[in-house]
PDB file of C-alpha atoms and ligand atoms in Angstrom:
ATOM      1  CA  LEU Q   1      -0.264  -5.518  13.507  1.00 98.00           C
ATOM      2  CA  HIS Q   2      -2.829  -8.110  11.904  1.00 98.00           C
ATOM      3  CA  TYR Q   3      -1.237  -8.915   8.575  1.00 98.00           C
ATOM      4  CA  HIS Q   4      -1.216 -11.112   5.393  1.00 98.00           C
ATOM      5  CA  PRO Q   5       1.937 -11.252   3.282  1.00 98.00           C
ATOM      6  CA  GLY Q   6       1.931  -8.689   0.633  1.00 98.00           C
ATOM      7  CA  ASN Q   7      -1.389  -7.397   1.526  1.00 98.00           C
ATOM      8  CA  ALA Q   8      -1.858  -3.711   2.391  1.00 98.00           C
ATOM      9  CA  SER Q   9      -0.542  -4.621   5.791  1.00 98.00           C
ATOM     10  CA  PHE Q  10       2.755  -4.603   4.226  1.00 98.00           C
ATOM     11  CA  ALA Q  11       3.096  -0.851   4.059  1.00 98.00           C
ATOM     12  CA  VAL Q  12       2.272  -0.579   7.977  1.00 99.00           C
ATOM     13  CA  HIS Q  13       4.718  -3.439   8.664  1.00 99.00           C
ATOM     14  CA  ALA Q  14       7.425  -1.720   6.706  1.00 98.00           C
ATOM     15  CA  LEU Q  15       6.593   1.740   8.464  1.00 98.00           C
ATOM     16  CA  LEU Q  16       6.862  -0.141  11.578  1.00 98.00           C
ATOM     17  CA  ARG Q  17      10.348  -1.452  11.110  1.00 98.00           C
ATOM     18  CA  GLU Q  18      11.289   1.971   9.556  1.00 98.00           C
ATOM     19  CA  LEU Q  19      10.355   3.660  12.601  1.00 98.00           C
ATOM     20  CA  ALA Q  20      12.221   0.807  14.635  1.00 97.00           C
ATOM     21  CA  LEU Q  21       9.064   0.561  16.818  1.00 97.00           C
ATOM     22  CA  PRO Q  22       8.478  -2.694  18.872  1.00 97.00           C
ATOM     23  CA  PHE Q  23       5.733  -4.662  17.124  1.00 98.00           C
ATOM     24  CA  GLU Q  24       4.053  -8.190  17.053  1.00 98.00           C
ATOM     25  CA  LEU Q  25       2.818  -9.539  13.794  1.00 98.00           C
ATOM     26  CA  GLN Q  26      -0.273 -11.657  13.839  1.00 98.00           C
ATOM     27  CA  LEU Q  27      -0.961 -13.570  10.709  1.00 98.00           C
ATOM     28  CA  VAL Q  28      -4.579 -13.303   9.188  1.00 98.00           C
ATOM     29  CA  ASP Q  29      -5.089 -16.517   7.607  1.00 98.00           C
ATOM     30  CA  ARG Q  30      -6.721 -15.554   4.208  1.00 97.00           C
ATOM     31  CA  ALA Q  31      -7.138 -19.386   3.212  1.00 97.00           C
ATOM     32  CA  ARG Q  32      -9.561 -19.963   6.337  1.00 97.00           C
ATOM     33  CA  ALA Q  33     -11.155 -16.356   5.504  1.00 98.00           C
ATOM     34  CA  GLU Q  34     -10.117 -15.323   8.911  1.00 98.00           C
ATOM     35  CA  HIS Q  35     -10.563 -11.753   7.912  1.00 98.00           C
ATOM     36  CA  LYS Q  36     -14.399 -12.566   7.740  1.00 98.00           C
ATOM     37  CA  SER Q  37     -14.716 -14.300  10.982  1.00 98.00           C
ATOM     38  CA  PRO Q  38     -16.652 -12.797  13.840  1.00 98.00           C
ATOM     39  CA  ALA Q  39     -13.623 -12.260  15.998  1.00 98.00           C
ATOM     40  CA  TYR Q  40     -11.797 -10.164  13.095  1.00 98.00           C
ATOM     41  CA  LEU Q  41     -14.966  -8.393  12.169  1.00 98.00           C
ATOM     42  CA  LYS Q  42     -15.075  -7.028  15.681  1.00 98.00           C
ATOM     43  CA  LEU Q  43     -11.697  -5.574  14.952  1.00 98.00           C
ATOM     44  CA  ASN Q  44     -12.553  -4.174  11.179  1.00 98.00           C
ATOM     45  CA  PRO Q  45     -16.201  -4.735  10.221  1.00 98.00           C
ATOM     46  CA  ASN Q  46     -15.172  -4.101   6.651  1.00 98.00           C
ATOM     47  CA  GLY Q  47     -13.343  -7.840   7.011  1.00 98.00           C
ATOM     48  CA  GLN Q  48     -10.323  -6.382   5.397  1.00 98.00           C
ATOM     49  CA  ILE Q  49      -6.565  -6.365   6.155  1.00 98.00           C
ATOM     50  CA  PRO Q  50      -4.698  -4.614   8.059  1.00 98.00           C
ATOM     51  CA  VAL Q  51      -5.778  -3.954  11.665  1.00 98.00           C
ATOM     52  CA  LEU Q  52      -3.363  -2.195  13.952  1.00 98.00           C
ATOM     53  CA  VAL Q  53      -3.990  -2.430  17.763  1.00 98.00           C
ATOM     54  CA  ASP Q  54      -2.034   0.090  19.480  1.00 97.00           C
ATOM     55  CA  GLY Q  55      -2.770  -0.147  23.184  1.00 96.00           C
ATOM     56  CA  GLU Q  56      -6.455   0.938  23.465  1.00 96.00           C
ATOM     57  CA  VAL Q  57      -6.344   2.155  20.005  1.00 97.00           C
ATOM     58  CA  VAL Q  58      -7.853  -0.414  17.268  1.00 98.00           C
ATOM     59  CA  LEU Q  59      -7.437   1.146  13.714  1.00 98.00           C
ATOM     60  CA  TYR Q  60      -8.160  -0.116  10.210  1.00 98.00           C
ATOM     61  CA  GLU Q  61      -7.487   1.765   6.957  1.00 98.00           C
ATOM     62  CA  THR Q  62      -4.138   1.481   6.157  1.00 98.00           C
ATOM     63  CA  VAL Q  63      -3.248   5.507   5.347  1.00 98.00           C
ATOM     64  CA  ALA Q  64      -4.827   6.229   8.771  1.00 98.00           C
ATOM     65  CA  ILE Q  65      -2.681   3.624  10.537  1.00 98.00           C
ATOM     66  CA  MET Q  66       0.443   5.226   8.799  1.00 98.00           C
ATOM     67  CA  LEU Q  67      -0.440   8.672   9.593  1.00 98.00           C
ATOM     68  CA  HIS Q  68      -1.150   7.763  13.368  1.00 98.00           C
ATOM     69  CA  LEU Q  69       2.103   6.152  13.530  1.00 98.00           C
ATOM     70  CA  LEU Q  70       3.762   9.256  11.960  1.00 98.00           C
ATOM     71  CA  GLU Q  71       1.959  11.671  14.082  1.00 97.00           C
ATOM     72  CA  SER Q  72       2.994   9.632  17.098  1.00 96.00           C
ATOM     73  CA  HIS Q  73       6.846   9.657  15.722  1.00 96.00           C
ATOM     74  CA  PRO Q  74       6.975  13.365  14.388  1.00 94.00           C
ATOM     75  CA  ASN Q  75      10.786  13.551  14.537  1.00 95.00           C
ATOM     76  CA  ALA Q  76      11.417  10.194  12.573  1.00 97.00           C
ATOM     77  CA  GLY Q  77      11.901  12.051   9.560  1.00 97.00           C
ATOM     78  CA  LEU Q  78       9.333   9.828   7.514  1.00 98.00           C
ATOM     79  CA  ALA Q  79       7.008  12.596   6.599  1.00 98.00           C
ATOM     80  CA  PRO Q  80       7.463  16.240   5.839  1.00 98.00           C
ATOM     81  CA  PRO Q  81       6.677  18.484   9.104  1.00 96.00           C
ATOM     82  CA  VAL Q  82       3.408  20.058   9.614  1.00 96.00           C
ATOM     83  CA  GLY Q  83       4.107  23.589   8.118  1.00 96.00           C
ATOM     84  CA  SER Q  84       6.524  22.604   5.543  1.00 97.00           C
ATOM     85  CA  ALA Q  85       6.067  23.129   2.096  1.00 96.00           C
ATOM     86  CA  GLN Q  86       5.902  19.613   1.094  1.00 97.00           C
ATOM     87  CA  ARG Q  87       3.521  18.550   3.766  1.00 98.00           C
ATOM     88  CA  PRO Q  88       0.394  19.205   1.736  1.00 98.00           C
ATOM     89  CA  HIS Q  89       1.828  17.434  -1.253  1.00 98.00           C
ATOM     90  CA  PHE Q  90       2.515  14.413   1.139  1.00 98.00           C
ATOM     91  CA  LEU Q  91      -1.173  14.391   2.198  1.00 98.00           C
ATOM     92  CA  LYS Q  92      -2.382  14.691  -1.308  1.00 98.00           C
ATOM     93  CA  TRP Q  93      -0.321  11.636  -2.388  1.00 98.00           C
ATOM     94  CA  MET Q  94      -1.056   9.336   0.629  1.00 98.00           C
ATOM     95  CA  VAL Q  95      -5.020  10.223   0.102  1.00 98.00           C
ATOM     96  CA  TRP Q  96      -4.551   9.866  -3.860  1.00 98.00           C
ATOM     97  CA  MET Q  97      -3.040   6.427  -3.284  1.00 98.00           C
ATOM     98  CA  THR Q  98      -5.496   5.297  -0.883  1.00 98.00           C
ATOM     99  CA  ASN Q  99      -8.356   6.909  -2.788  1.00 98.00           C
ATOM    100  CA  THR Q 100      -7.763   6.662  -6.508  1.00 98.00           C
ATOM    101  CA  LEU Q 101      -4.770   4.107  -7.504  1.00 98.00           C
ATOM    102  CA  GLN Q 102      -5.883   1.454  -4.525  1.00 98.00           C
ATOM    103  CA  PRO Q 103      -9.397   1.279  -5.505  1.00 98.00           C
ATOM    104  CA  ALA Q 104      -8.727   0.651  -9.197  1.00 98.00           C
ATOM    105  CA  LEU Q 105      -6.505  -2.222  -8.186  1.00 98.00           C
ATOM    106  CA  MET Q 106      -9.057  -3.505  -6.114  1.00 97.00           C
ATOM    107  CA  GLN Q 107     -11.424  -3.408  -9.039  1.00 97.00           C
ATOM    108  CA  TYR Q 108      -8.727  -5.156 -10.864  1.00 97.00           C
ATOM    109  CA  PHE Q 109      -8.340  -7.978  -8.230  1.00 96.00           C
ATOM    110  CA  TYR Q 110     -12.236  -8.397  -7.371  1.00 96.00           C
ATOM    111  CA  PRO Q 111     -14.163  -7.174 -10.440  1.00 98.00           C
ATOM    112  CA  GLU Q 112     -16.997  -9.866  -9.589  1.00 97.00           C
ATOM    113  CA  ARG Q 113     -17.853  -7.602  -6.795  1.00 96.00           C
ATOM    114  CA  LEU Q 114     -19.164  -4.759  -8.925  1.00 98.00           C
ATOM    115  CA  VAL Q 115     -21.468  -7.096 -11.309  1.00 98.00           C
ATOM    116  CA  ALA Q 116     -24.364  -9.524 -10.689  1.00 98.00           C
ATOM    117  CA  GLU Q 117     -23.138 -12.896  -9.475  1.00 97.00           C
ATOM    118  CA  GLY Q 118     -21.802 -15.303 -12.309  1.00 97.00           C
ATOM    119  CA  ASN Q 119     -21.682 -12.138 -14.994  1.00 98.00           C
ATOM    120  CA  ALA Q 120     -18.141 -13.321 -16.134  1.00 97.00           C
ATOM    121  CA  ALA Q 121     -18.501 -10.861 -19.103  1.00 98.00           C
ATOM    122  CA  GLY Q 122     -19.170  -8.039 -16.869  1.00 98.00           C
ATOM    123  CA  ALA Q 123     -16.521  -9.000 -14.336  1.00 98.00           C
ATOM    124  CA  ALA Q 124     -13.991  -9.144 -17.646  1.00 97.00           C
ATOM    125  CA  GLU Q 125     -15.309  -5.476 -18.739  1.00 98.00           C
ATOM    126  CA  VAL Q 126     -14.729  -4.102 -15.182  1.00 98.00           C
ATOM    127  CA  LYS Q 127     -11.166  -5.864 -14.974  1.00 96.00           C
ATOM    128  CA  ALA Q 128     -10.282  -4.085 -18.519  1.00 96.00           C
ATOM    129  CA  ARG Q 129     -11.345  -0.823 -17.229  1.00 97.00           C
ATOM    130  CA  ALA Q 130      -9.408  -1.162 -13.786  1.00 97.00           C
ATOM    131  CA  ILE Q 131      -6.245  -1.953 -15.984  1.00 97.00           C
ATOM    132  CA  ALA Q 132      -6.709   1.093 -18.081  1.00 97.00           C
ATOM    133  CA  LYS Q 133      -7.439   3.296 -14.807  1.00 97.00           C
ATOM    134  CA  VAL Q 134      -4.404   1.953 -13.245  1.00 98.00           C
ATOM    135  CA  GLY Q 135      -2.330   2.717 -16.034  1.00 98.00           C
ATOM    136  CA  GLU Q 136      -3.535   6.514 -16.024  1.00 98.00           C
ATOM    137  CA  CYS Q 137      -2.466   6.377 -12.387  1.00 98.00           C
ATOM    138  CA  LEU Q 138       0.774   5.034 -13.025  1.00 98.00           C
ATOM    139  CA  ALA Q 139       1.504   7.487 -15.765  1.00 98.00           C
ATOM    140  CA  GLN Q 140       0.797  10.404 -13.154  1.00 98.00           C
ATOM    141  CA  LEU Q 141       3.124   8.546 -10.351  1.00 98.00           C
ATOM    142  CA  ASP Q 142       5.763   8.293 -13.113  1.00 98.00           C
ATOM    143  CA  GLU Q 143       5.340  12.029 -14.216  1.00 98.00           C
ATOM    144  CA  GLN Q 144       5.586  12.794 -10.332  1.00 98.00           C
ATOM    145  CA  MET Q 145       8.926  10.935  -9.938  1.00 97.00           C
ATOM    146  CA  GLN Q 146      10.203  12.771 -12.822  1.00 96.00           C
ATOM    147  CA  ARG Q 147       8.992  16.117 -11.453  1.00 97.00           C
ATOM    148  CA  SER Q 148      10.135  15.509  -8.027  1.00 97.00           C
ATOM    149  CA  GLY Q 149      13.697  15.344  -9.286  1.00 95.00           C
ATOM    150  CA  GLY Q 150      14.070  12.071  -7.195  1.00 94.00           C
ATOM    151  CA  PRO Q 151      15.168  10.168  -5.814  1.00 98.00           C
ATOM    152  CA  TRP Q 152      12.008   9.861  -3.791  1.00 98.00           C
ATOM    153  CA  LEU Q 153       8.553  10.491  -4.857  1.00 98.00           C
ATOM    154  CA  LEU Q 154       8.673  13.855  -3.024  1.00 98.00           C
ATOM    155  CA  GLY Q 155      12.255  14.528  -3.881  1.00 97.00           C
ATOM    156  CA  ALA Q 156      15.066  14.545  -1.642  1.00 97.00           C
ATOM    157  CA  SER Q 157      13.762  12.775   1.460  1.00 97.00           C
ATOM    158  CA  TYR Q 158      12.502   9.429   1.692  1.00 98.00           C
ATOM    159  CA  SER Q 159       9.000   9.017   3.275  1.00 98.00           C
ATOM    160  CA  ALA Q 160       6.094   6.934   4.244  1.00 98.00           C
ATOM    161  CA  ALA Q 161       4.734   7.753   1.055  1.00 98.00           C
ATOM    162  CA  ASP Q 162       7.297   5.910  -0.746  1.00 98.00           C
ATOM    163  CA  ILE Q 163       6.449   2.750   1.155  1.00 98.00           C
ATOM    164  CA  LEU Q 164       2.890   2.868   0.060  1.00 98.00           C
ATOM    165  CA  ALA Q 165       3.669   3.731  -3.401  1.00 98.00           C
ATOM    166  CA  PHE Q 166       6.299   0.628  -3.582  1.00 98.00           C
ATOM    167  CA  LEU Q 167       3.524  -1.698  -2.263  1.00 98.00           C
ATOM    168  CA  LEU Q 168       0.847  -0.777  -4.769  1.00 98.00           C
ATOM    169  CA  CYS Q 169       3.133  -0.628  -7.660  1.00 98.00           C
ATOM    170  CA  ARG Q 170       4.065  -4.053  -6.443  1.00 98.00           C
ATOM    171  CA  TRP Q 171       0.658  -5.256  -6.869  1.00 98.00           C
ATOM    172  CA  THR Q 172       0.753  -4.747 -10.569  1.00 98.00           C
ATOM    173  CA  ARG Q 173       3.704  -7.076 -11.162  1.00 97.00           C
ATOM    174  CA  GLY Q 174       1.524  -9.841 -12.671  1.00 95.00           C
ATOM    175  CA  PHE Q 175       0.034  -7.185 -15.359  1.00 94.00           C
ATOM    176  CA  ALA Q 176       0.379  -8.588 -18.648  1.00 89.00           C
ATOM    177  CA  LEU Q 177       0.631  -5.035 -20.269  1.00 89.00           C
ATOM    178  CA  ALA Q 178       2.799  -2.271 -18.512  1.00 94.00           C
ATOM    179  CA  PRO Q 179       3.337  -3.435 -14.895  1.00 97.00           C
ATOM    180  CA  ALA Q 180       4.637  -0.533 -12.771  1.00 98.00           C
ATOM    181  CA  ARG Q 181       8.298  -1.697 -13.231  1.00 98.00           C
ATOM    182  CA  GLU Q 182       8.174  -1.045 -16.909  1.00 98.00           C
ATOM    183  CA  TYR Q 183       7.560   2.725 -16.484  1.00 98.00           C
ATOM    184  CA  PRO Q 184      10.825   4.768 -17.340  1.00 98.00           C
ATOM    185  CA  HIS Q 185      11.242   6.563 -13.815  1.00 98.00           C
ATOM    186  CA  ILE Q 186       9.020   4.076 -11.712  1.00 98.00           C
ATOM    187  CA  GLY Q 187      11.055   1.197 -12.576  1.00 98.00           C
ATOM    188  CA  PRO Q 188      14.592   2.301 -11.177  1.00 98.00           C
ATOM    189  CA  TYR Q 189      12.758   3.929  -8.140  1.00 98.00           C
ATOM    190  CA  LEU Q 190      11.190   0.738  -7.100  1.00 98.00           C
ATOM    191  CA  GLN Q 191      14.650  -0.606  -7.290  1.00 98.00           C
ATOM    192  CA  ARG Q 192      15.764   2.276  -4.764  1.00 98.00           C
ATOM    193  CA  VAL Q 193      12.786   1.532  -2.436  1.00 98.00           C
ATOM    194  CA  LEU Q 194      13.865  -2.303  -2.552  1.00 98.00           C
ATOM    195  CA  GLY Q 195      17.276  -1.246  -0.994  1.00 98.00           C
ATOM    196  CA  ARG Q 196      15.908   0.237   1.786  1.00 98.00           C
ATOM    197  CA  PRO Q 197      16.793  -2.245   4.967  1.00 98.00           C
ATOM    198  CA  ALA Q 198      13.271  -1.981   6.346  1.00 98.00           C
ATOM    199  CA  VAL Q 199      11.905  -3.090   3.343  1.00 98.00           C
ATOM    200  CA  GLN Q 200      14.099  -5.874   2.577  1.00 98.00           C
ATOM    201  CA  GLN Q 201      13.265  -7.097   6.536  1.00 98.00           C
ATOM    202  CA  THR Q 202       9.778  -6.690   5.760  1.00 98.00           C
ATOM    203  CA  ILE Q 203       9.980  -8.832   2.527  1.00 98.00           C
ATOM    204  CA  ALA Q 204      11.929 -11.448   4.519  1.00 98.00           C
ATOM    205  CA  ALA Q 205       9.618 -11.519   7.500  1.00 98.00           C
ATOM    206  CA  GLU Q 206       6.533 -11.924   5.256  1.00 98.00           C
ATOM    207  CA  GLY Q 207       8.532 -14.537   2.955  1.00 98.00           C
ATOM    208  CA  LEU Q 208       7.615 -12.826  -0.022  1.00 98.00           C
ATOM    209  CA  ALA Q 209       9.182 -14.490  -2.872  1.00 97.00           C
ATOM    210  CA  ALA Q 210      10.692 -13.245  -6.487  1.00 96.00           C
ATOM    211  CA  PRO Q 211       9.324 -11.315  -8.317  1.00 96.00           C
ATOM    212  CA  LEU Q 212       9.149  -8.810  -5.926  1.00 97.00           C
ATOM    213  CA  VAL Q 213       8.085  -6.072  -8.263  1.00 97.00           C
TER     214      VAL Q 213
HETATM  215  N1  GSH J 301      -9.065   0.797   2.421  1.00 59.09           N
HETATM  216  C1  GSH J 301      -8.427  -0.486   3.014  1.00 59.09           C
HETATM  217  C2  GSH J 301      -8.583  -1.687   2.193  1.00 59.09           C
HETATM  218  C3  GSH J 301      -7.723  -2.795   2.768  1.00 59.09           C
HETATM  219  C4  GSH J 301      -7.816  -3.798   1.638  1.00 59.09           C
HETATM  220  O1  GSH J 301      -8.156  -3.846   0.593  1.00 59.09           O
HETATM  221  N2  GSH J 301      -7.126  -5.114   2.217  1.00 59.09           N
HETATM  222  C5  GSH J 301      -7.108  -6.542   1.356  1.00 59.09           C
HETATM  223  C6  GSH J 301      -6.009  -7.106   1.334  1.00 59.09           C
HETATM  224  S1  GSH J 301      -4.774  -6.308   0.427  1.00 59.09           S
HETATM  225  C7  GSH J 301      -8.409  -7.332   1.941  1.00 59.09           C
HETATM  226  O2  GSH J 301      -8.330  -7.401   2.981  1.00 59.09           O
HETATM  227  N3  GSH J 301      -9.054  -7.914   1.095  1.00 59.09           N
HETATM  228  C8  GSH J 301     -10.161  -8.909   1.583  1.00 59.09           C
HETATM  229  C9  GSH J 301     -11.309  -8.500   1.115  1.00 59.09           C
HETATM  230  O3  GSH J 301     -11.682  -7.271   0.613  1.00 59.09           O
HETATM  231  O4  GSH J 301     -12.160  -9.258   1.219  1.00 59.09           O
HETATM  232  C10 GSH J 301      -7.107   0.055   3.704  1.00 59.09           C
HETATM  233  O5  GSH J 301      -6.654   0.748   2.806  1.00 59.09           O
HETATM  234  O6  GSH J 301      -6.698  -0.722   4.761  1.00 59.09           O
END
């Protein structure tokens, strides 16, 4: 797994540990822009982290990698089985996280990519709108936590969706207003995910420091 501490790769890393699979970590040195190097761009032409090399299969896109691992280990109990009532909702939340919540977070972290070079006022506007969009998303997530009856996103069973939700919520920990931990249902939920041994092992292996969420 080509990873960088706390990046999207965390979700794959924690899933590999939850599945108790053997794997090797390969640090991508962002300070040296290794993810933009010709060698890395051969693995992922988008220059983004993570990449999983699984035998002959070289995969990028966090959710695709997670679904690939889950499909390879259908009896691990980390996703509702195909044909179950929860399965379509599992797919919906995985895609929603990668396609709606994550892009809003990316706009928050990289607003300058959406405006002309040097347009600081434009970037600030993008960032403000991204915060508002993330807030809408977190409200939806909070409502789902309540509706599911907990303790997990989909209800009684922990799944890979919880790992991804935890990571994306964690990225809001520096928000001045309403980080995920302050939402009434998400806050205690993040503590429950933090209690998972695989999550703790991932945090330790990546050397993540407090505040964790
Ligand atoms: N859609 C990709 C996005 C991955 C992504 O945004 N990775 C970030 C780190 S969390 C990254 O590589 N950022 C560097 C960049 O975009 O230049 C995925 O879900 O895997």
